[in-house]
């Protein structure tokens, strides 16, 4: 990787989850500028209808890119990417990188031949997710579970508000209670919020499993795509939210803690 690489990446999610991806990008390429954007006005994506998200995503992506002026736009959200990546690409004139549930590496890692997929209800019901399973996990049993409760708990934990461990046990239990669930040895964290609660999930598992997420792969892809662009030196560290700042004290505080000091509202 070239140390001369510059330019700016805008990492986007519905809320705090994409910060786990921004962190991976910053760790891999500390010399590129990274801004962060959260569509907090439309959070959570995982329980929105497909039609509503298809309409919202190109609009919000366009508005955010107009203010942040990135060279590459990263949708650090499985729920959005598995539905509306083509629509967002069509709306922007810069490269767009999506987030794909890490089904392929999980299928390669499993020894029991049974993997779990923990995501939002939206990602769980997507045709795109079913295609990924068919293409990369044929011969492997994949058990899916969608939970908005876990997304909300991740935001609470990230903002320093304690959540009883028992709530994590209850929220992830259906994955392991499903038929064949006791065979799961590898779990795809197919929501970018879930690495924020990796410890809590691990502490309340009914059996030993490996967690796999897409953060590092997205970071590598981002650096690769950025290095193919004509870019110039830029400064990052700004965050953008789509709801009033004073209604977003927790999100603002967490963005700052992840290094995005200047948090501003973009009305969409
Ligand atoms: N972080 C998002 C994902 O990866 C979803 C959170 C939400 O439901 O808004 O799917």
XYZ file of C-alpha atoms and ligand atoms in Angstrom:
278
model
C 0.000 0.000 0.000
C 1.324 3.417 -0.903
C 2.004 5.853 1.925
C 1.266 8.591 -0.627
C -2.363 7.563 -0.747
C -4.598 10.519 0.100
C -8.145 11.609 -0.682
C -11.270 11.236 1.421
C -13.675 8.452 2.271
C -17.182 9.000 3.651
C -18.304 6.055 5.775
C -22.083 5.850 6.112
C -24.583 3.926 8.249
C -28.004 4.430 9.843
C -26.405 5.040 13.238
C -23.277 4.106 15.181
C -22.579 0.724 13.532
C -20.526 2.097 10.657
C -18.056 3.507 13.179
C -16.746 -0.073 13.472
C -15.939 0.060 9.748
C -14.491 3.593 9.911
C -12.184 2.317 12.654
C -10.930 -0.484 10.363
C -10.306 1.984 7.514
C -8.382 4.306 9.830
C -6.348 1.406 11.214
C -5.418 0.171 7.740
C -4.732 3.556 6.165
C -4.193 6.255 8.810
C -3.055 8.735 6.160
C -6.355 8.965 4.261
C -9.085 11.376 5.376
C -12.213 9.740 6.796
C -15.555 11.442 7.461
C -18.549 9.695 9.016
C -22.273 10.033 8.329
C -25.253 8.564 10.177
C -28.805 8.695 8.859
C -30.008 9.111 12.422
C -33.257 10.666 11.213
C -34.260 7.334 9.663
C -32.744 4.917 12.221
C -33.169 1.953 12.498
C -33.022 0.725 8.895
C -33.605 -2.908 9.874
C -37.326 -2.461 10.436
C -38.052 -0.121 7.507
C -39.868 -1.337 4.378
C -37.862 -2.073 1.244
C -39.741 0.651 -0.643
C -39.001 3.287 2.005
C -35.286 2.435 2.057
C -35.030 2.336 -1.741
C -36.391 5.852 -1.848
C -34.417 7.190 1.120
C -30.934 5.849 0.384
C -30.108 7.577 -2.932
C -31.474 10.870 -1.555
C -29.520 10.761 1.666
C -26.318 9.573 -0.056
C -26.502 12.470 -2.496
C -27.132 15.082 0.187
C -24.263 13.780 2.336
C -21.794 13.642 -0.549
C -22.682 17.219 -1.470
C -21.539 18.448 1.947
C -18.670 16.033 2.638
C -17.240 15.870 -0.916
C -15.599 12.434 -0.562
C -13.698 10.528 -3.263
C -15.299 7.222 -2.229
C -18.624 6.503 -0.471
C -18.748 3.460 1.812
C -22.142 2.059 2.807
C -21.125 0.498 6.111
C -24.522 -1.103 6.526
C -25.623 -4.591 5.509
C -29.328 -3.672 5.596
C -28.842 -0.856 3.074
C -26.237 -2.553 0.862
C -28.163 -5.799 0.397
C -31.127 -3.792 -0.888
C -30.182 -0.549 -2.594
C -26.546 -0.597 -3.715
C -27.506 -0.155 -7.424
C -29.779 2.796 -6.594
C -27.048 4.540 -4.575
C -24.454 3.904 -7.305
C -26.796 5.427 -9.877
C -27.264 8.542 -7.719
C -23.559 9.299 -7.175
C -20.691 10.032 -9.530
C -17.996 8.530 -7.265
C -17.250 4.865 -6.469
C -19.581 3.281 -3.915
C -18.491 0.354 -1.742
C -21.128 -1.800 -0.094
C -21.117 -4.175 2.856
C -21.709 -7.841 2.145
C -22.435 -10.291 4.999
C -19.254 -12.373 5.528
C -20.944 -15.639 4.515
C -18.076 -16.809 2.297
C -15.324 -16.708 4.967
C -17.707 -18.214 7.536
C -18.523 -21.118 5.209
C -14.793 -21.733 4.778
C -14.142 -21.566 8.520
C -16.849 -23.874 9.863
C -15.852 -27.358 11.000
C -19.349 -28.544 11.919
C -20.896 -27.404 8.616
C -23.413 -25.159 10.386
C -23.077 -21.383 10.520
C -25.265 -18.736 12.075
C -26.090 -15.343 10.606
C -26.991 -12.576 13.022
C -28.378 -9.480 11.295
C -31.341 -7.123 11.157
C -34.762 -8.487 10.142
C -34.287 -6.630 6.831
C -30.983 -8.338 5.956
C -32.362 -11.746 6.981
C -35.265 -11.556 4.511
C -33.308 -10.152 1.539
C -33.115 -12.069 -1.745
C -29.489 -10.857 -1.935
C -28.664 -12.676 1.313
C -30.301 -15.859 -0.011
C -28.196 -15.576 -3.191
C -24.990 -15.164 -1.181
C -25.840 -18.320 0.749
C -26.557 -20.206 -2.474
C -23.341 -18.984 -4.129
C -20.894 -19.268 -1.231
C -22.360 -21.624 1.362
C -23.848 -24.468 -0.613
C -23.485 -27.644 1.402
C -23.365 -25.629 4.613
C -26.401 -25.221 6.862
C -27.061 -21.512 7.463
C -29.370 -20.497 10.319
C -30.512 -16.875 10.264
C -31.782 -14.630 13.038
C -32.753 -10.957 12.759
C -32.871 -8.699 15.818
C -33.529 -4.975 16.100
C -33.202 -5.302 19.878
C -29.492 -6.073 19.414
C -29.055 -3.000 17.185
C -30.578 -0.777 19.870
C -28.547 -2.464 22.599
C -25.360 -1.866 20.582
C -26.133 1.871 20.445
C -26.753 1.885 24.204
C -23.512 0.052 24.984
C -21.485 2.263 22.630
C -22.798 5.357 24.390
C -21.787 3.991 27.793
C -25.247 3.011 29.051
C -25.155 -0.392 30.693
C -27.415 -3.149 29.357
C -27.957 -6.270 31.507
C -26.074 -9.265 30.074
C -29.271 -11.306 30.310
C -30.756 -9.137 27.525
C -27.989 -10.289 25.154
C -28.597 -13.917 26.089
C -32.314 -13.557 25.326
C -31.828 -11.592 22.087
C -29.402 -14.046 20.478
C -30.953 -17.260 21.880
C -33.289 -17.959 18.888
C -30.224 -18.513 16.658
C -29.048 -21.416 18.801
C -32.522 -22.720 19.648
C -33.459 -23.183 15.980
C -33.282 -26.697 14.585
C -29.586 -27.579 14.248
C -28.571 -24.462 16.183
C -26.553 -26.490 18.684
C -24.205 -27.361 15.774
C -23.301 -23.719 15.010
C -19.560 -23.086 15.384
C -19.221 -19.891 13.298
C -21.439 -16.794 13.394
C -21.531 -14.020 10.799
C -22.019 -10.641 12.462
C -23.995 -9.341 9.467
C -24.833 -5.983 10.972
C -22.116 -3.389 11.457
C -23.542 -2.551 14.891
C -22.714 -5.984 16.269
C -18.910 -5.664 16.560
C -19.746 -2.943 19.140
C -21.216 -5.706 21.367
C -18.903 -8.567 20.443
C -17.862 -8.988 24.098
C -21.445 -9.044 25.392
C -22.486 -11.538 22.702
C -19.478 -13.747 23.459
C -20.183 -13.646 27.197
C -23.750 -14.921 26.742
C -23.287 -17.688 24.163
C -24.689 -21.152 24.849
C -21.661 -22.736 23.077
C -18.229 -21.843 21.709
C -18.364 -20.071 18.318
C -16.122 -17.891 16.146
C -17.479 -14.506 15.079
C -16.774 -13.266 11.553
C -17.505 -9.761 10.270
C -16.794 -7.786 7.095
C -15.047 -4.731 8.594
C -11.481 -5.542 7.604
C -12.466 -6.689 4.092
C -14.398 -3.451 3.517
C -11.376 -1.447 4.680
C -9.085 -3.304 2.231
C -11.543 -2.790 -0.620
C -11.874 0.910 0.268
C -8.120 1.453 0.149
C -7.873 -0.463 -3.135
C -10.654 1.578 -4.793
C -9.332 4.873 -3.414
C -5.852 4.122 -4.736
C -7.355 3.853 -8.241
C -8.879 7.349 -7.990
C -7.233 10.633 -8.809
C -7.240 12.292 -5.401
C -5.651 15.198 -3.583
C -4.727 15.830 0.059
C -7.875 16.341 2.167
C -8.738 16.676 5.834
C -11.238 14.367 7.540
C -12.588 13.890 11.030
C -16.018 15.418 10.403
C -19.289 13.666 11.122
C -22.724 14.332 9.680
C -26.085 13.313 11.123
C -29.546 13.736 9.590
C -31.492 14.629 12.713
C -31.138 17.719 14.929
C -27.854 17.674 16.854
C -29.542 18.418 20.173
C -31.703 15.288 19.717
C -28.549 13.252 19.112
C -26.458 13.808 22.218
C -25.443 10.124 22.455
C -24.562 9.761 18.783
C -22.611 13.025 18.830
C -20.677 11.895 21.878
C -19.871 8.474 20.378
C -18.788 10.041 17.044
C -16.420 12.294 18.995
C -15.064 9.321 20.931
C -14.292 7.591 17.612
C -12.335 10.662 16.507
C -15.006 12.599 14.571
C -14.806 15.829 16.512
C -16.922 18.123 14.387
C -20.517 16.815 14.229
C -22.997 18.664 12.003
C -26.563 18.196 10.869
C -27.531 17.713 7.239
C -31.271 18.085 6.773
C -32.585 15.410 4.379
N -25.809 -1.165 10.901
C -26.837 -1.621 10.050
C -26.448 -2.922 9.320
O -25.294 -3.242 9.154
C -28.258 -1.729 10.538
C -28.777 -1.015 11.713
C -30.206 -0.552 11.553
O -31.145 -1.377 11.650
O -30.385 0.640 11.324
O -27.313 -3.630 8.843
